[in-house]
């Protein structure tokens, strides 16, 4: 037994050292410097809770970024995951042409997010995109609407660029569906259960764990979302599409305030951990089925 423990320690030690060097030490440095004032041309000077006091009680843009981040997390974790699970359940029954549909459905997931953002920016351009032809088709003859440049539409225009992309969720759920016993489904059919009843009362409960995993992945992707927002709106107009990642970038590059930047990073990490903890509890991740 001692020999086995020695081997386990020997194999785990390189990974543990890499974790400490690449993640642990930088994370400690971020937390420490979030309590300091400094910029590119000055060293960190400890300032106590000043940065957090400014963020939490005197910064409207920070709360706008938090509000938009949480709203996007909620939308992606509900609508996005629901679309992914529904598509997986449809493909699980292998209807005619399901392989072709699966290939088409997976294409957006292999397009880089920057390229996707530029594509939508050009597609919804008021001068040469599809907005002007659509307005004329609907009988409107006014100035074409600039969806990314209008604070009333920018948030939802951005949401539409990623809300339907749930291919990763579909792949994960389909992999789990492959482990469901065929005899269980056959018994349900013999008992007279419809497809909808089988989905709602048998398959979805069995998928609880992977759906929870999909929710966490969707939440993390929205908390760290940056590329698409940066190439389309850069958080504007005003703060209508500002999220924590873009606000963090702006604070570092435009304001040259690294103490405040790290305070935003710490808040972003805490929000992410809280969401992961709540999701794990809600979906009882790590627990076995009864």
mmCIF file of C-alpha atoms in Angstrom:
data_model
loop_
_atom_site.group_PDB
_atom_site.id
_atom_site.type_symbol
_atom_site.label_atom_id
_atom_site.label_comp_id
_atom_site.label_asym_id
_atom_site.label_seq_id
_atom_site.Cartn_x
_atom_site.Cartn_y
_atom_site.Cartn_z
ATOM 1 C CA UNK A 1 0.000 0.000 0.000
ATOM 2 C CA UNK A 2 2.747 2.563 0.835
ATOM 3 C CA UNK A 3 4.351 1.767 -2.520
ATOM 4 C CA UNK A 4 1.091 2.518 -4.341
ATOM 5 C CA UNK A 5 0.755 5.853 -2.539
ATOM 6 C CA UNK A 6 4.321 6.701 -3.472
ATOM 7 C CA UNK A 7 3.606 6.019 -7.144
ATOM 8 C CA UNK A 8 0.370 8.019 -7.020
ATOM 9 C CA UNK A 9 2.214 10.959 -5.489
ATOM 10 C CA UNK A 10 4.962 10.695 -8.076
ATOM 11 C CA UNK A 11 2.459 10.788 -10.953
ATOM 12 C CA UNK A 12 0.365 13.601 -9.455
ATOM 13 C CA UNK A 13 3.282 15.811 -8.482
ATOM 14 C CA UNK A 14 4.054 17.203 -12.003
ATOM 15 C CA UNK A 15 0.376 18.142 -12.536
ATOM 16 C CA UNK A 16 0.208 19.691 -9.074
ATOM 17 C CA UNK A 17 3.329 21.742 -9.716
ATOM 18 C CA UNK A 18 1.985 22.936 -13.086
ATOM 19 C CA UNK A 19 -1.310 23.916 -11.457
ATOM 20 C CA UNK A 20 0.468 25.902 -8.746
ATOM 21 C CA UNK A 21 2.805 27.662 -11.206
ATOM 22 C CA UNK A 22 0.336 28.353 -14.028
ATOM 23 C CA UNK A 23 -2.881 28.981 -12.073
ATOM 24 C CA UNK A 24 -2.320 29.168 -8.324
ATOM 25 C CA UNK A 25 0.429 31.816 -8.184
ATOM 26 C CA UNK A 26 -1.146 34.110 -10.879
ATOM 27 C CA UNK A 27 -4.500 33.836 -9.103
ATOM 28 C CA UNK A 28 -2.979 34.846 -5.768
ATOM 29 C CA UNK A 29 -1.247 37.747 -7.509
ATOM 30 C CA UNK A 30 -4.557 38.894 -9.076
ATOM 31 C CA UNK A 31 -6.308 38.817 -5.693
ATOM 32 C CA UNK A 32 -3.475 40.696 -3.972
ATOM 33 C CA UNK A 33 -3.172 43.394 -6.657
ATOM 34 C CA UNK A 34 -6.948 43.891 -6.669
ATOM 35 C CA UNK A 35 -6.354 45.679 -3.350
ATOM 36 C CA UNK A 36 -3.753 47.990 -4.887
ATOM 37 C CA UNK A 37 -3.568 51.008 -7.181
ATOM 38 C CA UNK A 38 -1.131 50.755 -10.076
ATOM 39 C CA UNK A 39 -0.755 51.255 -13.791
ATOM 40 C CA UNK A 40 1.728 50.443 -16.532
ATOM 41 C CA UNK A 41 4.161 53.040 -15.226
ATOM 42 C CA UNK A 42 3.793 52.538 -11.454
ATOM 43 C CA UNK A 43 4.231 49.738 -8.935
ATOM 44 C CA UNK A 44 1.295 48.376 -6.900
ATOM 45 C CA UNK A 45 0.468 50.475 -3.842
ATOM 46 C CA UNK A 46 -1.850 48.880 -1.303
ATOM 47 C CA UNK A 47 -5.156 50.798 -1.111
ATOM 48 C CA UNK A 48 -7.383 48.472 0.914
ATOM 49 C CA UNK A 49 -10.981 48.125 -0.229
ATOM 50 C CA UNK A 50 -10.861 51.251 -2.442
ATOM 51 C CA UNK A 51 -11.244 49.400 -5.769
ATOM 52 C CA UNK A 52 -14.126 47.253 -4.496
ATOM 53 C CA UNK A 53 -15.818 50.284 -2.934
ATOM 54 C CA UNK A 54 -15.666 52.082 -6.294
ATOM 55 C CA UNK A 55 -16.969 49.050 -8.166
ATOM 56 C CA UNK A 56 -19.820 48.123 -5.841
ATOM 57 C CA UNK A 57 -21.087 51.544 -4.808
ATOM 58 C CA UNK A 58 -19.972 54.132 -7.392
ATOM 59 C CA UNK A 59 -19.708 52.396 -10.769
ATOM 60 C CA UNK A 60 -22.885 52.179 -12.850
ATOM 61 C CA UNK A 61 -21.029 50.573 -15.783
ATOM 62 C CA UNK A 62 -19.906 47.680 -13.564
ATOM 63 C CA UNK A 63 -23.483 46.899 -12.555
ATOM 64 C CA UNK A 64 -24.600 47.200 -16.186
ATOM 65 C CA UNK A 65 -21.889 44.671 -17.084
ATOM 66 C CA UNK A 66 -23.013 42.336 -14.268
ATOM 67 C CA UNK A 67 -26.671 42.661 -15.289
ATOM 68 C CA UNK A 68 -25.969 41.894 -18.958
ATOM 69 C CA UNK A 69 -23.648 38.998 -18.077
ATOM 70 C CA UNK A 70 -26.220 37.376 -15.793
ATOM 71 C CA UNK A 71 -29.019 37.893 -18.330
ATOM 72 C CA UNK A 72 -26.949 36.275 -21.081
ATOM 73 C CA UNK A 73 -26.046 33.422 -18.717
ATOM 74 C CA UNK A 74 -29.733 32.892 -17.919
ATOM 75 C CA UNK A 75 -30.772 32.949 -21.582
ATOM 76 C CA UNK A 76 -28.024 30.565 -22.675
ATOM 77 C CA UNK A 77 -28.626 28.184 -19.754
ATOM 78 C CA UNK A 78 -32.363 27.998 -20.438
ATOM 79 C CA UNK A 79 -33.122 28.693 -24.109
ATOM 80 C CA UNK A 80 -29.738 27.585 -25.468
ATOM 81 C CA UNK A 81 -29.561 24.344 -23.471
ATOM 82 C CA UNK A 82 -33.239 23.584 -24.169
ATOM 83 C CA UNK A 83 -32.562 23.873 -27.916
ATOM 84 C CA UNK A 84 -29.522 21.619 -27.604
ATOM 85 C CA UNK A 85 -31.417 18.953 -25.636
ATOM 86 C CA UNK A 86 -34.424 19.094 -27.993
ATOM 87 C CA UNK A 87 -32.231 18.648 -31.071
ATOM 88 C CA UNK A 88 -30.443 15.727 -29.375
ATOM 89 C CA UNK A 89 -33.766 14.016 -28.591
ATOM 90 C CA UNK A 90 -34.882 14.513 -32.202
ATOM 91 C CA UNK A 91 -31.641 13.098 -33.617
ATOM 92 C CA UNK A 92 -31.718 10.197 -31.117
ATOM 93 C CA UNK A 93 -34.660 8.684 -33.020
ATOM 94 C CA UNK A 94 -32.729 8.987 -36.296
ATOM 95 C CA UNK A 95 -35.421 10.475 -38.555
ATOM 96 C CA UNK A 96 -34.895 10.631 -42.328
ATOM 97 C CA UNK A 97 -31.946 12.867 -43.208
ATOM 98 C CA UNK A 98 -30.753 13.104 -39.596
ATOM 99 C CA UNK A 99 -27.084 12.774 -40.537
ATOM 100 C CA UNK A 100 -27.336 15.690 -42.984
ATOM 101 C CA UNK A 101 -29.154 17.838 -40.410
ATOM 102 C CA UNK A 102 -26.563 16.936 -37.766
ATOM 103 C CA UNK A 103 -23.731 18.018 -40.069
ATOM 104 C CA UNK A 104 -25.439 21.340 -40.855
ATOM 105 C CA UNK A 105 -26.223 21.919 -37.186
ATOM 106 C CA UNK A 106 -22.581 21.366 -36.178
ATOM 107 C CA UNK A 107 -21.091 23.807 -38.713
ATOM 108 C CA UNK A 108 -21.480 26.994 -36.570
ATOM 109 C CA UNK A 109 -19.621 25.329 -33.696
ATOM 110 C CA UNK A 110 -16.453 24.994 -35.803
ATOM 111 C CA UNK A 111 -16.481 28.639 -36.922
ATOM 112 C CA UNK A 112 -14.224 30.835 -34.732
ATOM 113 C CA UNK A 113 -16.254 33.234 -32.610
ATOM 114 C CA UNK A 114 -14.396 36.229 -34.065
ATOM 115 C CA UNK A 115 -15.305 35.162 -37.605
ATOM 116 C CA UNK A 116 -18.891 34.550 -36.498
ATOM 117 C CA UNK A 117 -19.083 38.041 -34.977
ATOM 118 C CA UNK A 118 -17.730 39.684 -38.137
ATOM 119 C CA UNK A 119 -20.129 37.635 -40.256
ATOM 120 C CA UNK A 120 -23.132 38.857 -38.253
ATOM 121 C CA UNK A 121 -21.773 42.417 -38.207
ATOM 122 C CA UNK A 122 -21.713 42.424 -42.010
ATOM 123 C CA UNK A 123 -24.994 40.514 -42.312
ATOM 124 C CA UNK A 124 -26.879 43.033 -40.155
ATOM 125 C CA UNK A 125 -25.162 46.105 -41.588
ATOM 126 C CA UNK A 126 -27.858 48.732 -42.307
ATOM 127 C CA UNK A 127 -26.302 49.727 -45.655
ATOM 128 C CA UNK A 128 -25.401 46.473 -47.412
ATOM 129 C CA UNK A 129 -26.739 43.714 -45.111
ATOM 130 C CA UNK A 130 -30.124 42.034 -45.070
ATOM 131 C CA UNK A 131 -31.820 44.689 -42.922
ATOM 132 C CA UNK A 132 -32.652 47.094 -45.770
ATOM 133 C CA UNK A 133 -34.149 44.412 -48.100
ATOM 134 C CA UNK A 134 -36.152 42.964 -45.206
ATOM 135 C CA UNK A 135 -37.543 46.373 -44.275
ATOM 136 C CA UNK A 136 -38.624 47.008 -47.884
ATOM 137 C CA UNK A 137 -40.141 43.532 -48.056
ATOM 138 C CA UNK A 138 -42.208 44.382 -44.974
ATOM 139 C CA UNK A 139 -43.303 47.700 -46.494
ATOM 140 C CA UNK A 140 -41.128 50.012 -44.363
ATOM 141 C CA UNK A 141 -39.423 52.816 -46.327
ATOM 142 C CA UNK A 142 -37.554 54.705 -43.581
ATOM 143 C CA UNK A 143 -33.868 54.687 -42.746
ATOM 144 C CA UNK A 144 -32.594 51.098 -42.243
ATOM 145 C CA UNK A 145 -32.270 50.135 -38.594
ATOM 146 C CA UNK A 146 -28.704 49.795 -37.322
ATOM 147 C CA UNK A 147 -29.226 46.809 -35.023
ATOM 148 C CA UNK A 148 -25.735 46.844 -33.499
ATOM 149 C CA UNK A 149 -25.602 50.629 -33.327
ATOM 150 C CA UNK A 150 -28.918 51.230 -31.590
ATOM 151 C CA UNK A 151 -29.057 50.754 -27.811
ATOM 152 C CA UNK A 152 -32.650 49.522 -28.080
ATOM 153 C CA UNK A 153 -31.723 46.588 -30.350
ATOM 154 C CA UNK A 154 -28.004 45.897 -29.796
ATOM 155 C CA UNK A 155 -28.408 43.550 -26.803
ATOM 156 C CA UNK A 156 -30.925 41.313 -28.575
ATOM 157 C CA UNK A 157 -29.063 41.445 -31.888
ATOM 158 C CA UNK A 158 -26.003 40.123 -30.076
ATOM 159 C CA UNK A 159 -28.065 37.491 -28.279
ATOM 160 C CA UNK A 160 -29.334 36.165 -31.611
ATOM 161 C CA UNK A 161 -25.771 35.591 -32.815
ATOM 162 C CA UNK A 162 -25.184 32.778 -30.299
ATOM 163 C CA UNK A 163 -28.465 31.716 -28.679
ATOM 164 C CA UNK A 164 -29.173 29.005 -31.280
ATOM 165 C CA UNK A 165 -25.640 27.544 -31.234
ATOM 166 C CA UNK A 166 -25.946 24.611 -28.845
ATOM 167 C CA UNK A 167 -24.048 21.970 -30.792
ATOM 168 C CA UNK A 168 -21.742 21.100 -27.867
ATOM 169 C CA UNK A 169 -24.770 20.498 -25.654
ATOM 170 C CA UNK A 170 -26.337 18.335 -28.372
ATOM 171 C CA UNK A 171 -23.189 16.215 -28.717
ATOM 172 C CA UNK A 172 -22.924 15.661 -24.945
ATOM 173 C CA UNK A 173 -26.605 14.732 -24.591
ATOM 174 C CA UNK A 174 -26.489 12.411 -27.615
ATOM 175 C CA UNK A 175 -23.521 10.588 -26.079
ATOM 176 C CA UNK A 176 -25.505 10.059 -22.867
ATOM 177 C CA UNK A 177 -28.608 8.969 -24.814
ATOM 178 C CA UNK A 178 -26.512 6.215 -26.386
ATOM 179 C CA UNK A 179 -26.157 4.599 -22.939
ATOM 180 C CA UNK A 180 -29.925 4.419 -22.286
ATOM 181 C CA UNK A 181 -31.186 0.852 -22.308
ATOM 182 C CA UNK A 182 -33.322 0.017 -25.348
ATOM 183 C CA UNK A 183 -35.372 -2.429 -23.274
ATOM 184 C CA UNK A 184 -36.429 0.418 -20.979
ATOM 185 C CA UNK A 185 -37.781 2.441 -23.905
ATOM 186 C CA UNK A 186 -39.412 -0.629 -25.427
ATOM 187 C CA UNK A 187 -41.188 -1.383 -22.140
ATOM 188 C CA UNK A 188 -42.488 2.195 -22.052
ATOM 189 C CA UNK A 189 -43.836 1.873 -25.608
ATOM 190 C CA UNK A 190 -45.553 -1.427 -24.751
ATOM 191 C CA UNK A 191 -47.191 0.325 -21.776
ATOM 192 C CA UNK A 192 -48.614 2.880 -24.207
ATOM 193 C CA UNK A 193 -46.338 5.837 -23.510
ATOM 194 C CA UNK A 194 -46.142 8.412 -26.308
ATOM 195 C CA UNK A 195 -42.841 9.842 -27.580
ATOM 196 C CA UNK A 196 -43.427 13.054 -25.656
ATOM 197 C CA UNK A 197 -44.129 11.125 -22.447
ATOM 198 C CA UNK A 198 -40.993 9.023 -22.938
ATOM 199 C CA UNK A 199 -38.948 12.188 -23.458
ATOM 200 C CA UNK A 200 -40.383 14.097 -20.492
ATOM 201 C CA UNK A 201 -40.740 11.337 -17.904
ATOM 202 C CA UNK A 202 -37.960 8.891 -18.792
ATOM 203 C CA UNK A 203 -35.188 10.417 -20.898
ATOM 204 C CA UNK A 204 -35.005 13.930 -19.439
ATOM 205 C CA UNK A 205 -34.763 12.659 -15.803
ATOM 206 C CA UNK A 206 -32.050 10.223 -16.891
ATOM 207 C CA UNK A 207 -30.208 13.121 -18.542
ATOM 208 C CA UNK A 208 -30.213 15.253 -15.380
ATOM 209 C CA UNK A 209 -26.456 15.018 -14.866
ATOM 210 C CA UNK A 210 -25.404 15.839 -18.444
ATOM 211 C CA UNK A 211 -27.959 18.650 -18.678
ATOM 212 C CA UNK A 212 -26.374 20.100 -15.537
ATOM 213 C CA UNK A 213 -22.977 19.805 -17.196
ATOM 214 C CA UNK A 214 -24.336 21.570 -20.300
ATOM 215 C CA UNK A 215 -25.749 24.358 -18.113
ATOM 216 C CA UNK A 216 -22.344 24.880 -16.496
ATOM 217 C CA UNK A 217 -20.599 24.952 -19.890
ATOM 218 C CA UNK A 218 -23.179 27.420 -21.211
ATOM 219 C CA UNK A 219 -22.791 29.634 -18.129
ATOM 220 C CA UNK A 220 -19.005 29.661 -18.344
ATOM 221 C CA UNK A 221 -19.108 30.495 -22.063
ATOM 222 C CA UNK A 222 -21.341 33.496 -21.360
ATOM 223 C CA UNK A 223 -19.341 34.706 -18.330
ATOM 224 C CA UNK A 224 -16.158 34.713 -20.425
ATOM 225 C CA UNK A 225 -17.811 35.883 -23.673
ATOM 226 C CA UNK A 226 -15.621 38.512 -25.333
ATOM 227 C CA UNK A 227 -14.828 37.971 -29.019
ATOM 228 C CA UNK A 228 -18.264 38.427 -30.549
ATOM 229 C CA UNK A 229 -19.081 41.502 -28.464
ATOM 230 C CA UNK A 230 -15.717 43.104 -29.162
ATOM 231 C CA UNK A 231 -15.921 42.794 -32.965
ATOM 232 C CA UNK A 232 -19.551 43.934 -33.171
ATOM 233 C CA UNK A 233 -20.360 46.555 -30.516
ATOM 234 C CA UNK A 234 -17.356 46.772 -28.139
ATOM 235 C CA UNK A 235 -19.890 46.951 -25.327
ATOM 236 C CA UNK A 236 -21.869 49.854 -26.787
ATOM 237 C CA UNK A 237 -23.782 51.881 -27.686
ATOM 238 C CA UNK A 238 -23.253 53.383 -24.242
ATOM 239 C CA UNK A 239 -23.189 50.366 -21.938
ATOM 240 C CA UNK A 240 -26.093 48.536 -23.588
ATOM 241 C CA UNK A 241 -24.002 45.434 -24.475
ATOM 242 C CA UNK A 242 -21.253 45.747 -21.892
ATOM 243 C CA UNK A 243 -20.379 42.538 -20.057
ATOM 244 C CA UNK A 244 -17.711 41.779 -17.460
ATOM 245 C CA UNK A 245 -15.072 40.565 -19.940
ATOM 246 C CA UNK A 246 -15.339 43.640 -22.178
ATOM 247 C CA UNK A 247 -15.492 45.957 -19.162
ATOM 248 C CA UNK A 248 -12.359 44.312 -17.765
ATOM 249 C CA UNK A 249 -10.576 44.790 -21.118
ATOM 250 C CA UNK A 250 -11.639 48.437 -21.374
ATOM 251 C CA UNK A 251 -10.495 49.161 -17.807
ATOM 252 C CA UNK A 252 -7.064 47.681 -18.504
ATOM 253 C CA UNK A 253 -6.429 49.141 -21.957
ATOM 254 C CA UNK A 254 -8.344 52.430 -21.977
ATOM 255 C CA UNK A 255 -8.119 53.460 -18.300
ATOM 256 C CA UNK A 256 -4.725 51.853 -17.617
ATOM 257 C CA UNK A 257 -6.017 50.920 -14.151
ATOM 258 C CA UNK A 258 -4.750 47.433 -13.367
ATOM 259 C CA UNK A 259 -5.813 47.446 -9.716
ATOM 260 C CA UNK A 260 -9.414 48.038 -10.743
ATOM 261 C CA UNK A 261 -9.007 45.508 -13.582
ATOM 262 C CA UNK A 262 -7.985 42.795 -11.133
ATOM 263 C CA UNK A 263 -10.859 43.714 -8.808
ATOM 264 C CA UNK A 264 -13.226 43.142 -11.758
ATOM 265 C CA UNK A 265 -11.456 39.820 -12.421
ATOM 266 C CA UNK A 266 -12.001 38.705 -8.833
ATOM 267 C CA UNK A 267 -15.688 39.624 -9.009
ATOM 268 C CA UNK A 268 -15.998 37.739 -12.306
ATOM 269 C CA UNK A 269 -14.386 34.648 -10.786
ATOM 270 C CA UNK A 270 -16.644 34.806 -7.714
ATOM 271 C CA UNK A 271 -19.775 35.129 -9.876
ATOM 272 C CA UNK A 272 -18.643 32.162 -11.971
ATOM 273 C CA UNK A 273 -17.945 29.998 -8.918
ATOM 274 C CA UNK A 274 -21.315 30.919 -7.403
ATOM 275 C CA UNK A 275 -23.148 29.946 -10.604
ATOM 276 C CA UNK A 276 -21.270 26.645 -10.833
ATOM 277 C CA UNK A 277 -22.034 25.887 -7.158
ATOM 278 C CA UNK A 278 -25.764 26.682 -7.548
ATOM 279 C CA UNK A 279 -25.986 24.639 -10.767
ATOM 280 C CA UNK A 280 -24.237 21.685 -9.139
ATOM 281 C CA UNK A 281 -26.690 21.751 -6.239
ATOM 282 C CA UNK A 282 -29.742 22.222 -8.491
ATOM 283 C CA UNK A 283 -28.852 19.295 -10.756
ATOM 284 C CA UNK A 284 -27.325 17.205 -7.929
ATOM 285 C CA UNK A 285 -24.126 16.724 -9.890
ATOM 286 C CA UNK A 286 -21.901 13.974 -8.532
ATOM 287 C CA UNK A 287 -24.839 12.044 -7.095
ATOM 288 C CA UNK A 288 -25.940 8.729 -8.565
ATOM 289 C CA UNK A 289 -29.454 8.031 -9.845
ATOM 290 C CA UNK A 290 -31.813 6.406 -7.350
#
